[in-house]
CSV table of C-alpha atoms in Angstrom, one decimal:
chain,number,residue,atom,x,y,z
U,119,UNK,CA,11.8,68.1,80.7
U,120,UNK,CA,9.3,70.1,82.3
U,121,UNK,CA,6.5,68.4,84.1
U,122,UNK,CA,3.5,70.1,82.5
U,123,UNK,CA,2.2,68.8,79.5
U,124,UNK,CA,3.7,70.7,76.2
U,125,UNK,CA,2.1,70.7,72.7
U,126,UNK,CA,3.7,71.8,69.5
U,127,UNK,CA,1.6,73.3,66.7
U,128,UNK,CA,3.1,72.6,63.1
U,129,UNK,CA,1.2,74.0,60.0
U,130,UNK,CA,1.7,72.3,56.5
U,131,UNK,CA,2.2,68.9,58.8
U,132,UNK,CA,0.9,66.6,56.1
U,133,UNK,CA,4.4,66.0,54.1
U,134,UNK,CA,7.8,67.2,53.9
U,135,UNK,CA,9.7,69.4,56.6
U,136,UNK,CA,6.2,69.4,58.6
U,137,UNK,CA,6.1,65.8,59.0
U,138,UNK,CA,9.9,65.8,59.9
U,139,UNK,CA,9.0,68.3,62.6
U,140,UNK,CA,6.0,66.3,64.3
U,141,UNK,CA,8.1,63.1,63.8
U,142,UNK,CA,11.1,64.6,65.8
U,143,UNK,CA,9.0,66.9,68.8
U,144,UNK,CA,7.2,64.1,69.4
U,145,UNK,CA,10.1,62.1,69.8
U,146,UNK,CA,11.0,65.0,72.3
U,147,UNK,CA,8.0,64.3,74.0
U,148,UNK,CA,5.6,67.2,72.8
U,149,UNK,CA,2.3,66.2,72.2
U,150,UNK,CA,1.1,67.3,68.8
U,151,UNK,CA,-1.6,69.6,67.0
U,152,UNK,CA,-1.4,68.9,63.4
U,153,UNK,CA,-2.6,71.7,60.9
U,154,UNK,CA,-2.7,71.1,56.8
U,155,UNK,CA,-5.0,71.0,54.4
U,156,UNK,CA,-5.3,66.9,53.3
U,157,UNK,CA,-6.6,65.1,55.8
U,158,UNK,CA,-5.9,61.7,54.6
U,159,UNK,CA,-2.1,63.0,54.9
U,160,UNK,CA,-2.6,63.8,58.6
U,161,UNK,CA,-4.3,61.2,59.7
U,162,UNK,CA,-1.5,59.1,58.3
U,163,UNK,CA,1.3,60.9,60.4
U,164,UNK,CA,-1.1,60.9,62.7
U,165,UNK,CA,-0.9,57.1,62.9
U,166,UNK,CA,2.4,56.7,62.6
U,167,UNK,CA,3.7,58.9,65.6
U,168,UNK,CA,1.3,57.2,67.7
U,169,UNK,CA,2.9,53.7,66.5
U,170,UNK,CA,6.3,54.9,67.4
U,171,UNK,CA,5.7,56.9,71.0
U,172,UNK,CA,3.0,57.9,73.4
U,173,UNK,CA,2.3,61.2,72.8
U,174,UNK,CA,-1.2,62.7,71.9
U,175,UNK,CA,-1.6,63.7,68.0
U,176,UNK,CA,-4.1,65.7,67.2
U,177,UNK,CA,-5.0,66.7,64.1
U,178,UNK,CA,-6.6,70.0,62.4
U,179,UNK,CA,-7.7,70.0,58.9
U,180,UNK,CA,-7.8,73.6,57.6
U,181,UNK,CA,-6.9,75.8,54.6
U,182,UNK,CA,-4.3,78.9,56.1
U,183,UNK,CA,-4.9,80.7,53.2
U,184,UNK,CA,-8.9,80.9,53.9
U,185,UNK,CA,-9.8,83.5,56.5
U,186,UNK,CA,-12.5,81.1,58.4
U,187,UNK,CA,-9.7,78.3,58.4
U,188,UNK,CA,-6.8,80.8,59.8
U,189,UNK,CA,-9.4,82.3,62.2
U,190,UNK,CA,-9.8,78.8,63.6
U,191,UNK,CA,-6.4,78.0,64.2
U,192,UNK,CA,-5.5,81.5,65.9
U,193,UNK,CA,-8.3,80.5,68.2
U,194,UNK,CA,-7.4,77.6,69.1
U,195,UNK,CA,-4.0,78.6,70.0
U,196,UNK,CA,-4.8,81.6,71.5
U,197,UNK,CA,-7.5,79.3,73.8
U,198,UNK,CA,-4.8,76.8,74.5
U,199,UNK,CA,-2.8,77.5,77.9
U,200,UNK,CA,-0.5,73.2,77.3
U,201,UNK,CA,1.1,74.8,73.8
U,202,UNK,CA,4.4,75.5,74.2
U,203,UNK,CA,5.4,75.2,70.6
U,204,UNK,CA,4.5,76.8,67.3
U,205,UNK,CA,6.3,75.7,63.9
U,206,UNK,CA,4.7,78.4,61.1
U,207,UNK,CA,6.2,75.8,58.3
U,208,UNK,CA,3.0,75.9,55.6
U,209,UNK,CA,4.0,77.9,52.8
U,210,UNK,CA,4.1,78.3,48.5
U,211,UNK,CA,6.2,78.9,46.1
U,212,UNK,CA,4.0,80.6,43.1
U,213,UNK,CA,7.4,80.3,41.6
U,214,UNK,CA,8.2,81.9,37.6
U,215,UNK,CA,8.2,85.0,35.7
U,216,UNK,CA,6.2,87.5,38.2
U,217,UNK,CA,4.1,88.3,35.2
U,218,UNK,CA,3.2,84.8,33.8
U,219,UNK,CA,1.7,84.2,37.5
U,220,UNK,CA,-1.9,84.1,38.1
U,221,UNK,CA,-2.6,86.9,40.2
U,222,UNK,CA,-4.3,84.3,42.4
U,223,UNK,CA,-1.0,82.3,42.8
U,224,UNK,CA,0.5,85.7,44.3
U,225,UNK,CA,-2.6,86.3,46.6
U,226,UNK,CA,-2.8,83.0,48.1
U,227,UNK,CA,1.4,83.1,48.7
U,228,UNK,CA,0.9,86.3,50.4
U,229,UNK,CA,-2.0,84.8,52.0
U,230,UNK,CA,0.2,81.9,53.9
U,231,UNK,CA,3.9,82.5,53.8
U,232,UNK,CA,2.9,86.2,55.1
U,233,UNK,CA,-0.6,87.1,56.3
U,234,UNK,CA,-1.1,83.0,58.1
U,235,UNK,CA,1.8,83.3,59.9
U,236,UNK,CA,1.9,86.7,61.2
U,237,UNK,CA,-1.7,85.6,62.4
U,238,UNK,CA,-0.4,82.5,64.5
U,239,UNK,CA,2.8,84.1,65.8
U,240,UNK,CA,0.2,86.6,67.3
U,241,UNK,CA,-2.3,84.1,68.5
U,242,UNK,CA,0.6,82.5,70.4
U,243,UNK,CA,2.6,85.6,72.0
U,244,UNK,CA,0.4,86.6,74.5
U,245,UNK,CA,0.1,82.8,76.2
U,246,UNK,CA,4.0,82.6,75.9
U,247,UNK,CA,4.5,86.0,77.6
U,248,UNK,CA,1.6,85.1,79.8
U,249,UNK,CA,3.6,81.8,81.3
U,250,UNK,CA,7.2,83.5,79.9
U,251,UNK,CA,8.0,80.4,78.2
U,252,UNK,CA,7.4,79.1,74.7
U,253,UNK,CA,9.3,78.6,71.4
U,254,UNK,CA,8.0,79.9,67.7
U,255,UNK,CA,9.9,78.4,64.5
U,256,UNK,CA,9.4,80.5,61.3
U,257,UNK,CA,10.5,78.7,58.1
U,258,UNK,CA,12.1,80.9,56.0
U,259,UNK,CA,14.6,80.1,53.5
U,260,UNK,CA,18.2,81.1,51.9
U,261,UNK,CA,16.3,83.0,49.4
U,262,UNK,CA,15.1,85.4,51.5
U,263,UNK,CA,19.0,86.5,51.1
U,264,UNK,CA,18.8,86.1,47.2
U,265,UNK,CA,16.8,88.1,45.2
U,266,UNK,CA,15.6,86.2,42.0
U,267,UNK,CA,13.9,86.4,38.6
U,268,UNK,CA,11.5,83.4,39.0
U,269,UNK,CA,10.5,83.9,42.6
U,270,UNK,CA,10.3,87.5,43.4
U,271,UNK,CA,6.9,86.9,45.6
U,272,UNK,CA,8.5,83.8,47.3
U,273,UNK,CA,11.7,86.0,47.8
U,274,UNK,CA,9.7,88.9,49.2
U,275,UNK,CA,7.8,86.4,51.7
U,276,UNK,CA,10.8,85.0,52.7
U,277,UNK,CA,12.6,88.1,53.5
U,278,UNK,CA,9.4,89.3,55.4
U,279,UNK,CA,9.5,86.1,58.0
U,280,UNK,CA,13.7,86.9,58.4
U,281,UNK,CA,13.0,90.4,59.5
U,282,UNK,CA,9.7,89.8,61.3
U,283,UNK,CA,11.4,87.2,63.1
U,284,UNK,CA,14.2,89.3,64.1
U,285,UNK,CA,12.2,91.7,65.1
U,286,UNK,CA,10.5,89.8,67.4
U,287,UNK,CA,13.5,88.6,69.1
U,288,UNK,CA,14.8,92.4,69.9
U,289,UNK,CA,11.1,92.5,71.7
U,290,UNK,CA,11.5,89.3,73.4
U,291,UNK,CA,14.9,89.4,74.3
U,292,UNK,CA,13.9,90.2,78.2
U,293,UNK,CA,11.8,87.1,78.1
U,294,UNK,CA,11.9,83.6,78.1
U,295,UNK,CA,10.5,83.1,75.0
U,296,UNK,CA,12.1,82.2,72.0
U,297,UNK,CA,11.7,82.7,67.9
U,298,UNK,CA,13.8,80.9,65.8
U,299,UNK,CA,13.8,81.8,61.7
U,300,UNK,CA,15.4,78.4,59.9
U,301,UNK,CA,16.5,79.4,56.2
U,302,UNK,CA,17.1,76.1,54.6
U,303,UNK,CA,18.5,76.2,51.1
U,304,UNK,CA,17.2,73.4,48.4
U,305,UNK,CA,14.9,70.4,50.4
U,306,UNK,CA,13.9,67.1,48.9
U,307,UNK,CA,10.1,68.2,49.3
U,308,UNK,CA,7.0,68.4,47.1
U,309,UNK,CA,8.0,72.0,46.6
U,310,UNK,CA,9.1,72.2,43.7
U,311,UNK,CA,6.3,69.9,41.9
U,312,UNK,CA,4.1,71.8,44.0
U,313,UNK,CA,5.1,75.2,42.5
U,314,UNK,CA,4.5,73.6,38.8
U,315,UNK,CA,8.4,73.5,37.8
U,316,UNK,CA,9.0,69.7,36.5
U,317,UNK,CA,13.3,70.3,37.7
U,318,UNK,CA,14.2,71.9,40.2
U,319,UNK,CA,16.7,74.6,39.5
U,320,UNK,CA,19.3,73.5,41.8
U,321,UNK,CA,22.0,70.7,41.3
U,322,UNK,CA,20.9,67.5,43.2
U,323,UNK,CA,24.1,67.7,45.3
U,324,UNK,CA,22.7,70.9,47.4
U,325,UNK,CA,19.5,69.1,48.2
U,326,UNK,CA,18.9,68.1,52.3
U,327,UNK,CA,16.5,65.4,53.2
U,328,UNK,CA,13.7,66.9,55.8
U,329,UNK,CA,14.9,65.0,57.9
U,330,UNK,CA,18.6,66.5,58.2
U,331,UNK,CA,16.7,70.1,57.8
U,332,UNK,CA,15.2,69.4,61.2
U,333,UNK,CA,17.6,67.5,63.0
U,334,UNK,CA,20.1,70.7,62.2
U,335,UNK,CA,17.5,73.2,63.1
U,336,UNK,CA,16.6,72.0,66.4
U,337,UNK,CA,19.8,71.3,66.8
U,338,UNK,CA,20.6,75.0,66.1
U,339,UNK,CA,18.2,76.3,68.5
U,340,UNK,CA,19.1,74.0,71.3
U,341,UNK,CA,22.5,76.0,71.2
U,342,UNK,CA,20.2,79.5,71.0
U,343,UNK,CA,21.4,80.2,67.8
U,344,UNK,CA,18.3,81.6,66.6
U,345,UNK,CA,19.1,82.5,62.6
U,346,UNK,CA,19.7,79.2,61.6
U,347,UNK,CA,21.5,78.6,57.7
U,348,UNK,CA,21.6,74.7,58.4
U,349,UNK,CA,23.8,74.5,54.8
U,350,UNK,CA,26.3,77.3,56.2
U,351,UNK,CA,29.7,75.4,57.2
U,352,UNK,CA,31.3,78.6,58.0
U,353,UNK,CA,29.9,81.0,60.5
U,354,UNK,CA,32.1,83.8,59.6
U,355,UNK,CA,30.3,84.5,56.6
U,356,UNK,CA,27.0,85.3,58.0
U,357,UNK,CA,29.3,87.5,60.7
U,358,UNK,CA,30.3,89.4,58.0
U,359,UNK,CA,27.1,89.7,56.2
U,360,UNK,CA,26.0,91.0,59.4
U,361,UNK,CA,28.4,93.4,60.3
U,362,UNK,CA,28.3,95.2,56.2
U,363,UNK,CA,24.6,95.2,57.2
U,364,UNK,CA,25.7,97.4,60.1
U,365,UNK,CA,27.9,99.3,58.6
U,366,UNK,CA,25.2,100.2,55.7
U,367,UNK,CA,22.8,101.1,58.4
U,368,UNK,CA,25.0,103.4,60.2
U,369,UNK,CA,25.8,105.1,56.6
U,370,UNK,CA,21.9,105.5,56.2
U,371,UNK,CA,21.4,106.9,59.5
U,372,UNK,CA,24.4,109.8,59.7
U,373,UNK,CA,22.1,112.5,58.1
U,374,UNK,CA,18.8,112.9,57.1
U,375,UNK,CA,19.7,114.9,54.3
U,376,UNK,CA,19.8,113.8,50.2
U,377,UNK,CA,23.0,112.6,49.4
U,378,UNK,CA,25.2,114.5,47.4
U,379,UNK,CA,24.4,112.5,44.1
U,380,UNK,CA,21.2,114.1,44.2
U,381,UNK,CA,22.0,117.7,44.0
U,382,UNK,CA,20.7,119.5,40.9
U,383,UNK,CA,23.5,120.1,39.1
U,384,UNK,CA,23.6,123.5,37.3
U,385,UNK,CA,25.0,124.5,33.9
């Protein structure tokens, strides 16, 4: 462990995989800041870290998907030369038919999964590169693979934070700082309640507590492996993904005229 004092940042720390985040860096020895919306919630993982370990919790109550709120936060980060850490985990669901809805649902999805954590990842680049040392953990999820009927905004958000993420690793991969994207499939969370569904669309079998989510995840990136599909027993199948993701890309890139298919045909 390195002698300077490190702080993780975890948004949406007042339940589920955020609260199995601060429980588990703290027990790493990070002190914590602790961003959500509920208060009460924070304050009471607040108090319980600080019964279990030494480490400093502090606590930030804010609303990502207000501007004001997400200003804030950036700023603090971005003022901040002891954080070392940054888990984007606060995110929505807005889950069902894209056109039953509410428009606001959509906005405020777009407004967190997408628009909040772009904001913090940038807020906390410039320190990182600054000291050439930091780690950023984007919560993504299996769907972002899977396309889907009741979630096409979730899906689209997800599969935004995948490639952003991997983006940002070709740009860092000369540094010492690290981004991580976690794609966990089904979590026992408030997620689903959360997102207004009364059953959640997945046998109970597939679920993972938080708990075994995080353990595997920063278990995953103590190993560098920096796509982490915590459910995935077999690596070769997210090789092979990769390589017909390749292999599509170097079909796409061989001409830049229309395809064939596309000539008017005559007669």
């Amino acid at each position: 462990m390195s002698d300077h004092q490190r702080f993780a940042v975890v948004t949406g720390a007042s339940s589920g995989i955020g609260v199995a985040y601060a429980e588990r860096l703290a027990a790493r020895g990070y002190h914590l800041i602790l961003v959500a919306r509920r208060r009460e919630r924070l304050e009471e993982t607040a108090r319980n870290i600080r019964a279990k370990t030494n480490v400093t919790v502090e606590i930030v109550t804010a609303d990502l998907g207000d501007s004001n709120d997400l200003s804030r936060v950036a700023t603090l980060i971005e003022g901040r030369e002891d954080i070392d850490l940054l888990v984007n985990n606060a995110g929505l669901g807005a889950l069902g038919l894209t056109a039953q809805v509410s428009a606001a649902a959509l906005d405020n999805l777009i407004k967190i999964n997408v628009q909040a954590l772009t904001r913090l990842t940038h807020a906390a680049l410039p320190g990182f590169l600054r000291r050439d040392r930091g780690t950023i953990i984007n919560i993504a999820s299996i769907i972002a693979l899977m396309p889907t009927p009741t979630g096409a905004g979730y899906s689209g958000s997800k599969a935004y934070v995948l490639n952003f993420t991997r983006s940002l690793q070709m740009e860092l991969a000369n540094t010492k700082v690290k981004v991580q994207a976690v794609l966990p499939g089904p979590v026992r969370t408030e997620f689903f309640e959360a997102s207004g569904l009364k059953q959640a669309p997945f046998p109970d079998e597939l679920f993972m507590t938080p708990e075994e989510l995080v353990d595997t995840a920063l278990t995953a990136l103590d190993q560098d492996e920096l796509i982490c599909l915590p459910a995935l027993q077999d690596l070769s199948a997210w090789t092979a993904y990769e390589a017909a993701r390749g292999e599509l890309i170097r079909a796409l890139t061989q001409s830049g005229r229309p395809a064939a298919r596309y000539a008017k045909r005559v007669g």
